[in-house]
Coordinates of C-alpha atoms and ligand atoms in Angstrom, one line a residue:
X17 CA -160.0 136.8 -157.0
X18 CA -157.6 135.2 -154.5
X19 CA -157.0 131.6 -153.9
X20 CA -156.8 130.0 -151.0
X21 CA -153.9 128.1 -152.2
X22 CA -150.4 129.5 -151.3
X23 CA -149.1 130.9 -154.0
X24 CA -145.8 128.8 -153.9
X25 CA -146.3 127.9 -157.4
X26 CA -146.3 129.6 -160.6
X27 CA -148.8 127.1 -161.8
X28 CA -150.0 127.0 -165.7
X29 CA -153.4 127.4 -166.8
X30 CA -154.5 123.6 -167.1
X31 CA -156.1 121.3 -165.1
X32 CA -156.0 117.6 -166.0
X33 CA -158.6 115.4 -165.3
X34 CA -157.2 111.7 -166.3
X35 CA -154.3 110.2 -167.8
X36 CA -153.3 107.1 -169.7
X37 CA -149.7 106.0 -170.2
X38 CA -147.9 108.8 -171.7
X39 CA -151.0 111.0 -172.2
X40 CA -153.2 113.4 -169.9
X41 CA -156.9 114.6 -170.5
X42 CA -157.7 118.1 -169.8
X43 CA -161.3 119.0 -168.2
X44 CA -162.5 119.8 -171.8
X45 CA -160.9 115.9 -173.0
X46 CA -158.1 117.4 -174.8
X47 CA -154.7 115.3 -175.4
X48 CA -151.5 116.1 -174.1
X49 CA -148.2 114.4 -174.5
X50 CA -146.8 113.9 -170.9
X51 CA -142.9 114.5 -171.7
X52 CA -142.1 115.3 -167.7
X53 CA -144.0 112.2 -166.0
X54 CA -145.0 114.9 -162.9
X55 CA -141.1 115.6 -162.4
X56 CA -139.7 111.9 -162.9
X57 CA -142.4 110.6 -160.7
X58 CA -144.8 108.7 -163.2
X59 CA -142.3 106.3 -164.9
X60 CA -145.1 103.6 -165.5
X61 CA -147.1 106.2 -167.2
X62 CA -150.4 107.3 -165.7
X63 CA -153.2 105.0 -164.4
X64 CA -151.3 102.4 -164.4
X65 CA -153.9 99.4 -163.9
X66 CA -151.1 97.1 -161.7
X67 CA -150.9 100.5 -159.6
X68 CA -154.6 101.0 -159.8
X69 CA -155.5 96.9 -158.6
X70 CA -153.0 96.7 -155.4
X71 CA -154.0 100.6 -154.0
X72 CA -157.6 98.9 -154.6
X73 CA -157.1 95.8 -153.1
X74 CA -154.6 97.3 -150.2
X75 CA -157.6 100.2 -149.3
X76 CA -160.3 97.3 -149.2
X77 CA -158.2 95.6 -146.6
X78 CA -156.3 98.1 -144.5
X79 CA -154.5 101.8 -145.3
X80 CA -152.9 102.6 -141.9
X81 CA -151.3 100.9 -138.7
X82 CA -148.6 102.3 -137.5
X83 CA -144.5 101.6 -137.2
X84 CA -144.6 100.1 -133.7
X85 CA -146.1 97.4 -135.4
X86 CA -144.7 94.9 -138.1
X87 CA -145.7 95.6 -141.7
X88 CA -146.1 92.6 -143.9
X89 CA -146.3 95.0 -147.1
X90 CA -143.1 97.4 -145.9
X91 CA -140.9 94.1 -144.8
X92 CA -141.9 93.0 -149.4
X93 CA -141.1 96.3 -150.1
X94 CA -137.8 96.1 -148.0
X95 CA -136.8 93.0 -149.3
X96 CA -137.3 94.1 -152.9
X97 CA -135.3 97.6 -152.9
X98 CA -132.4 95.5 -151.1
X99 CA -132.5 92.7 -153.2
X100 CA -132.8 94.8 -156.5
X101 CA -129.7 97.1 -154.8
X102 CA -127.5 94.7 -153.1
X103 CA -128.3 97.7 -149.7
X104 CA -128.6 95.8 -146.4
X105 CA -132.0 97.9 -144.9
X106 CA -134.3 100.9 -145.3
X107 CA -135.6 103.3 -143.6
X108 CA -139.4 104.4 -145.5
X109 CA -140.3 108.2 -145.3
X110 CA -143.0 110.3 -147.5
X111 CA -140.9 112.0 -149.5
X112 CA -137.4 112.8 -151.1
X113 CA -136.9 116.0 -148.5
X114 CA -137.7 113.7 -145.9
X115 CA -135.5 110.3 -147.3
X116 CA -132.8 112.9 -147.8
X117 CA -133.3 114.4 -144.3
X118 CA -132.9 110.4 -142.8
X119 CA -129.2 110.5 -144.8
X120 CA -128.3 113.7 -143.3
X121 CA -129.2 112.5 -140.1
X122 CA -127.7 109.1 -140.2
X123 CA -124.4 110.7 -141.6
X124 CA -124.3 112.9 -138.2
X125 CA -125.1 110.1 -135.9
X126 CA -122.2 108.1 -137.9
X127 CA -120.0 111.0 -137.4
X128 CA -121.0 111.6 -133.6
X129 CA -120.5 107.3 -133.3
X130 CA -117.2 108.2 -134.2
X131 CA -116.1 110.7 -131.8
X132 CA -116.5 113.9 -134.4
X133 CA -118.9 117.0 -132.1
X134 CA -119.6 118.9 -135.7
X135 CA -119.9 116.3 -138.4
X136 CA -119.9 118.0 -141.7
X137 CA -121.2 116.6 -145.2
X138 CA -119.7 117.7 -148.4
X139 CA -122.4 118.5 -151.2
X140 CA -122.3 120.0 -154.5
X141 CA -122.9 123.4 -156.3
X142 CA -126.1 123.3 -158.4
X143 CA -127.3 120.3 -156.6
X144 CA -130.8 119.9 -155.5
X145 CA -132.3 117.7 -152.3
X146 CA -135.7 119.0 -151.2
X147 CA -137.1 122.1 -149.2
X148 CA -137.2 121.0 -145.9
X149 CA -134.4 123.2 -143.3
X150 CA -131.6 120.4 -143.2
X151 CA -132.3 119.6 -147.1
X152 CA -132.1 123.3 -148.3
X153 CA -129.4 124.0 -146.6
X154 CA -127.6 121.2 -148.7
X155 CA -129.1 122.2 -151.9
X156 CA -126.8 124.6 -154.1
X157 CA -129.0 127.4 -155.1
X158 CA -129.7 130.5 -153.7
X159 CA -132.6 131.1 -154.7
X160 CA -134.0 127.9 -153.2
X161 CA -132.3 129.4 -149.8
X162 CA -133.1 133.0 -149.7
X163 CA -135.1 133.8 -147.4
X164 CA -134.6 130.6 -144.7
X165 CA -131.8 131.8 -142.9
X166 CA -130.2 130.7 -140.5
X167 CA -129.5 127.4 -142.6
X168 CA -128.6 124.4 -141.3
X169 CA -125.0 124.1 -140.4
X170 CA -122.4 121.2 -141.4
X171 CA -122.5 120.9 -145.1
X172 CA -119.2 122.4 -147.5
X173 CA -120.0 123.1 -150.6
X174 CA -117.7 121.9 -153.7
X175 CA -118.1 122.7 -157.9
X176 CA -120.2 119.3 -159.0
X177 CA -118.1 116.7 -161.1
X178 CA -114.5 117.7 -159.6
X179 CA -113.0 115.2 -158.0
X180 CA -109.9 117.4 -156.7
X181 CA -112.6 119.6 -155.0
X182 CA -113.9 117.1 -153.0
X183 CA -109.9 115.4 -152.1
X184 CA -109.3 118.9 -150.8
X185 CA -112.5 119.8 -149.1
X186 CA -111.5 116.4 -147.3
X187 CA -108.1 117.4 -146.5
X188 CA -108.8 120.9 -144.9
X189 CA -111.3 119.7 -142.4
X190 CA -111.2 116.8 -140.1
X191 CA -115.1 116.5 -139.6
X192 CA -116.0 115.6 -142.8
X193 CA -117.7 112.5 -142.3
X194 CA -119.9 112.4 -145.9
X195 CA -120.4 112.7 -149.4
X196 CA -123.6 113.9 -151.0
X197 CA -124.4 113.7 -154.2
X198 CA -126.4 113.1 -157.1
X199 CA -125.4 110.7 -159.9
X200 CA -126.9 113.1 -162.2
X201 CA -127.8 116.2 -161.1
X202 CA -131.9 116.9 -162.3
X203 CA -133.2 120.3 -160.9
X204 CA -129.7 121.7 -161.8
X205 CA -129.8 121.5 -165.6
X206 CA -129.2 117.5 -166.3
X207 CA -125.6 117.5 -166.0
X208 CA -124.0 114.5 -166.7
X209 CA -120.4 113.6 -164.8
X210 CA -117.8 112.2 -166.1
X211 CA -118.1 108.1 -166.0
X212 CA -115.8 107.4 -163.3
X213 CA -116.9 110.0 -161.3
X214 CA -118.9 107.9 -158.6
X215 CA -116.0 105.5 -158.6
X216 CA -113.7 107.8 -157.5
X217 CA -115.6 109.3 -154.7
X218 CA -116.3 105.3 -153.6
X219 CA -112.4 105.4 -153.4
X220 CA -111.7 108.8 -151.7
X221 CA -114.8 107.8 -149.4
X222 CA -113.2 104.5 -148.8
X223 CA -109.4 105.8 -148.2
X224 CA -111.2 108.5 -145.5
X225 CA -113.7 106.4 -144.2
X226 CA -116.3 108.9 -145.6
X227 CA -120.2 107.5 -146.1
X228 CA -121.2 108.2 -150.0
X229 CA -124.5 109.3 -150.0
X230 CA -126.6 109.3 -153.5
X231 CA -129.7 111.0 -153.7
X232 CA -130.9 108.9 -156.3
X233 CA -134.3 110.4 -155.6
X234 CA -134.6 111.2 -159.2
X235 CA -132.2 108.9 -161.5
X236 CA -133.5 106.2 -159.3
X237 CA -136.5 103.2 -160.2
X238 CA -135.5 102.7 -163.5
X239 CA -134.7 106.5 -165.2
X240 CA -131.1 106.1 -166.3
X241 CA -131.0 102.6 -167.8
X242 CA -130.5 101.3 -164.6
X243 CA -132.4 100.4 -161.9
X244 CA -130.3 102.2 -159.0
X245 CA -128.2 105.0 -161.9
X246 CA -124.8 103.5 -159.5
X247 CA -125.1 100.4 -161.0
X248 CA -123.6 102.0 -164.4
X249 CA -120.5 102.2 -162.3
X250 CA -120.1 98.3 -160.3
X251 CA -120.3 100.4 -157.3
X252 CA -122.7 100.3 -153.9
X253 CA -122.8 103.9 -151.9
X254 CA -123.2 103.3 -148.1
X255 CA -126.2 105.2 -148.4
X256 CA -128.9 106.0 -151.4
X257 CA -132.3 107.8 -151.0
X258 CA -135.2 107.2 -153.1
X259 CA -138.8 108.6 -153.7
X260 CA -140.2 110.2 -156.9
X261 CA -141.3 107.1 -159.2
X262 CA -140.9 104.6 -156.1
X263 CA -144.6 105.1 -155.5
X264 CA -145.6 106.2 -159.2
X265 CA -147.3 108.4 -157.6
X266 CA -148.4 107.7 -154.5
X267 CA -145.9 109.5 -151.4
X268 CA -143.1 107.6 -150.7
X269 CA -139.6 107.8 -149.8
X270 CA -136.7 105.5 -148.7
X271 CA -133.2 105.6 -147.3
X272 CA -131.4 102.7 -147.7
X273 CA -128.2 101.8 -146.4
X274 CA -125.6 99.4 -146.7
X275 CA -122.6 97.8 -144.1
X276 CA -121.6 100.2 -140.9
X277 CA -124.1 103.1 -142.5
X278 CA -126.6 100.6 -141.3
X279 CA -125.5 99.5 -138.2
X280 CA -126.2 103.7 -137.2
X281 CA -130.0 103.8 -136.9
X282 CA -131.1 101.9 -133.4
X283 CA -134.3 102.5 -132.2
X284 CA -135.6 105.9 -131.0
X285 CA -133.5 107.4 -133.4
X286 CA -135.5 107.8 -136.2
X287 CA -139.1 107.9 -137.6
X288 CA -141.9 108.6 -139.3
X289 CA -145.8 108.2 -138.3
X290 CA -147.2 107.6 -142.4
X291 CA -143.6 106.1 -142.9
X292 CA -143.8 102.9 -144.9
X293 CA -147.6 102.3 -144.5
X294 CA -149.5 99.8 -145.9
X295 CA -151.2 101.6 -148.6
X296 CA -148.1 103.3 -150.1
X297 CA -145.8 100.3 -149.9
X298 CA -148.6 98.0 -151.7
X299 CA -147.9 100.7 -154.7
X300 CA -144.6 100.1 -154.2
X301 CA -144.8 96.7 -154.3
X302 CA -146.4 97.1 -158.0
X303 CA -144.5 99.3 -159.2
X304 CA -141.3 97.0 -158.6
X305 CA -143.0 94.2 -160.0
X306 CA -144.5 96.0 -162.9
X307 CA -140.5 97.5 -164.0
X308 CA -139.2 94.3 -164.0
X309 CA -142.9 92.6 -165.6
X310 CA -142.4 94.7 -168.7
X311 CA -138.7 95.0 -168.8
X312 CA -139.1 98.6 -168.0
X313 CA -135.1 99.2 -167.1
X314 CA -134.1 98.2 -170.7
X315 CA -136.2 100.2 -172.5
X316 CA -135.1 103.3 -170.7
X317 CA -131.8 102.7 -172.5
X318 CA -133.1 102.4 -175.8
X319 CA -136.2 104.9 -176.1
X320 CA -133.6 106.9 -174.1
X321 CA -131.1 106.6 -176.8
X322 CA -133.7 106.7 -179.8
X323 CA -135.2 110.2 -178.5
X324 CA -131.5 111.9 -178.2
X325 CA -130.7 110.0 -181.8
X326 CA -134.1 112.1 -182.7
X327 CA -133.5 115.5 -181.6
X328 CA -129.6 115.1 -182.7
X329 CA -130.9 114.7 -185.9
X330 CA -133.1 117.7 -185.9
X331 CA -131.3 119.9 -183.8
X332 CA -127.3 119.8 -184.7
X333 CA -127.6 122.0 -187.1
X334 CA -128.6 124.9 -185.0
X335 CA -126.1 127.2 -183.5
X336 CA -128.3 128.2 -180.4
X337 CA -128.6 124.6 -178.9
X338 CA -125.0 124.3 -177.5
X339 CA -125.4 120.6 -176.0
X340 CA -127.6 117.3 -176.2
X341 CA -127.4 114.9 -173.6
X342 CA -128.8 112.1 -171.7
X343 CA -128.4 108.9 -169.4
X344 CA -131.3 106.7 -170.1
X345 CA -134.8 108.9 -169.9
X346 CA -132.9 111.9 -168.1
X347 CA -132.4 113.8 -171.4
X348 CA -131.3 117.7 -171.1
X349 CA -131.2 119.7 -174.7
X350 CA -129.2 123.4 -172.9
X351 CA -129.5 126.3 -175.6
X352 CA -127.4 129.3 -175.6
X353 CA -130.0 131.7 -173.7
X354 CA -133.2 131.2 -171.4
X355 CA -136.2 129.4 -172.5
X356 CA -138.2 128.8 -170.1
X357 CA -140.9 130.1 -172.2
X358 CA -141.0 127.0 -174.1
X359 CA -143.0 126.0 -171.3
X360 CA -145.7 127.5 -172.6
X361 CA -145.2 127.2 -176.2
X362 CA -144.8 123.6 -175.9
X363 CA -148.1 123.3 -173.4
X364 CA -150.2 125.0 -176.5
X365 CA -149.1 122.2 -178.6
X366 CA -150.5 119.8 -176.3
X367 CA -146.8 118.8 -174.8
X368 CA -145.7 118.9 -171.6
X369 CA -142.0 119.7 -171.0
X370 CA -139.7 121.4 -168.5
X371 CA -137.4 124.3 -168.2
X372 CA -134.2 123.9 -165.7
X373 CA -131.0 126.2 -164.4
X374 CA -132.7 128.7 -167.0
X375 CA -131.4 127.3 -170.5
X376 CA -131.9 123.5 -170.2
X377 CA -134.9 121.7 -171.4
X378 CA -135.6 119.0 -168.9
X379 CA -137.4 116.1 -170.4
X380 CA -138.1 113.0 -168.2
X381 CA -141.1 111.0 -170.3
X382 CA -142.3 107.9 -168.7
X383 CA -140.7 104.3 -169.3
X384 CA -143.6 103.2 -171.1
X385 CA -143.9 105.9 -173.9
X386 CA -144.1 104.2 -177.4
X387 CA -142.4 104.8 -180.4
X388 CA -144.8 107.1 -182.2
X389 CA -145.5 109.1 -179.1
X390 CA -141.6 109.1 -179.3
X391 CA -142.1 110.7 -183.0
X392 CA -144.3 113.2 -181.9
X393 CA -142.2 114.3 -179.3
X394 CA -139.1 114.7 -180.7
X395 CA -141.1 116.6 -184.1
X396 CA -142.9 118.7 -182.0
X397 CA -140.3 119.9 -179.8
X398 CA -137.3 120.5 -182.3
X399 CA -139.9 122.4 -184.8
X400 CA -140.6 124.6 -181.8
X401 CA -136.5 125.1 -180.4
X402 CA -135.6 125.9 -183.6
X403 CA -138.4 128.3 -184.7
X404 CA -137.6 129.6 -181.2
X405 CA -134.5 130.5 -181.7
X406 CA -134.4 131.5 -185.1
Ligands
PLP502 C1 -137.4 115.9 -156.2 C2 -136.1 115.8 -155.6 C3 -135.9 115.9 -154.2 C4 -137.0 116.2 -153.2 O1 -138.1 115.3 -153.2 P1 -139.5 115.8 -152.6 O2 -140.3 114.5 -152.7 O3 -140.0 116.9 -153.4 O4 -139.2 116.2 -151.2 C5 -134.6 115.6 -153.6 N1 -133.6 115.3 -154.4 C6 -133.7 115.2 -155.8 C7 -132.5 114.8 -156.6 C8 -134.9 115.4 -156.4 O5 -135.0 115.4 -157.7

């Protein structure tokens, strides 16, 4: 039979129906352990009931206007993200492609502002920021852009966590006018840079007068043990893009900026017809409210910290798992050859996990998961790596 889908997913073969916290329900009621949060998206866990009331009480009273009119629930949401990031203003798109499409585009305009015809943005090897043209063409897999050419032009490409890299990418070309980057890289097997690492492309970016650029769109609302993963370094980027977990699960993006980077945008230049809307910044709203509520942030730190203490535990005794790490709820376990069938094992024990850059386990459980379901996670997955690669 053929589905009318596109087939531009390898899908598995289960379909849930409902969710609570850290579980799901199949159509036939049975439990899973959600380890993966839909890709970093569900921090507060599923059906939230904060999330639930204000899309309730938002849909009973309006869903829709539009951006050339003001937006009591968008201005909230505004003052929130800037307040919680020390940003000046956002911009409110659907998506991470499209948040991450708003950087690119500011970082020309700020280029053009300043006299440069090509602007160029430097961005990383094994990073990932969406599927749209501009955003592919900035991502650092080739797989993600086979197919798609002609990419987008004006992006140079340097190894992630190398400072030098960057320092000479700078010095070889004169149009340079941006950093992308992502504090921890997700999609491209959790890696983890060295500490200082933001810090010292805040100072190279500084000495050049170079916009940083973090795609937070996954370490962002919370993940890392942070709310924003740059405030583990004192630092503010000029400009940081959200989305994932902003709406737990309703569409919504933002790109926020802070000083000149948000002097750049004047009107006309930008924007975005379901950009910021009522509905989606109401679950915003709630989701903001509902991290700080239940001291969400902090316990990303410690369940973060108990779950790698867990699978340390279990796991350094086996050969074929070459490294363990993790920033808050990111956590990456990278074995010494492909697993992505785990994927599958895992799923017939009732627990959802991921498979990235080939030989990484991704796990990205949501902020609320509890201490037994942190038990059963950590039992069930290090029984199956290590009868895996026995
Ligand atoms: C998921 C992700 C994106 C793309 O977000 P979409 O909402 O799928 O467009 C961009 N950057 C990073 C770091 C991501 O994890």
């Amino acid at each position: 039979m053929t589905s009318p889908i596109m087939p531009t997913y390898n899908r598995l073969p289960v379909t849930f129906d409902r969710g609570e916290g850290a579980w799901l329900f199949d159509e036939n009621n049975t439990r899973y352990l959600d380890a993966l949060s839909g890709i970093a998206v569900c921090n507060l866990g599923h059906a939230h009931p904060a999330v639930h009331q204000a899309i309730c009480q938002q849909s009973a009273k309006l869903l829709h206007t539009s951006n050339i009119y003001r937006i009591a629930a968008q201005e909230r949401l505004a003052e929130l993200l800037t307040a919680a990031s020390g940003m000046d203003n956002v911009f409110f798109s659907n998506s991470g492609a499209e948040a991450n499409e708003a950087a690119i585009k500011l970082a020309r305009k700020y280029g053009h502002d300043k006299g440069i015809e090509k602007p160029a943005v430097i961005v990383m090897e094994k990073s990932f920021h969406g599927r749209t043209l501009a955003t592919l063409s900035a991502t650092g897999n080739s797989k993600i852009q086979q197919g798609f050419a002609p990419l987008v032009e004006g992006f140079v490409r340097v190894p992630y966590n190398n400072i030098a890299a960057i320092a000479a990418a700078i010095a070889d070309n004169a149009s340079i006018v941006a950093v992308l980057v992502e504090p921890v890289q997700g999609e491209g097997g959790v890696n983890i840079p060295a500490p200082d690492y933001l810090n010292q492309i805040r100072d190279l970016c500084d000495q050049h007068g170079l916009l940083m650029m973090l795609d937070e769109i996954q370490t962002g609302i919370g993940r890392t043990g942070q709310f924003f993963a740059f405030q583990h370094n004192g630092i503010l980027p000029d400009v940081c893009t959200l989305a994932k977990a902003l709406g737990n699960g309703v569409p919504i993006g933002a790109c926020l900026a802070h000083g000149k980077a948000g002097e750049v945008f004047q009107a006309g230049n930008h924007g975005s017809t379901f950009g910021g809307n009522p509905l989606a910044c109401s679950a915003a709203i709630a989701v903001l409210t509902t991290l700080a509520d239940e001291g969400l942030i902090a316990q990303a730190s410690l369940k973060g910290k108990a779950i790698y203490d867990g699978f340390v535990a279990r796991l350094q005794a086996n050969p074929q798992v070459l490294d363990i790490r993790h920033k808050g709820l990111m956590i990456g376990i990278e074995l010494a050859r492909p697993c992505a069938d785990l994927v599958k094992l895992a799923l017939a024990q009732q627990l959802l996990i991921n498979v990235t850059n080939d030989t990484t386990i991704r796990l990205l459980p949501p902020l609320v998961i509890d201490e037994q379901q942190i038990q059963l996670l950590v039992d069930t997955l290090s029984t199956l790596i290590n009868e895996f690669t026995a």
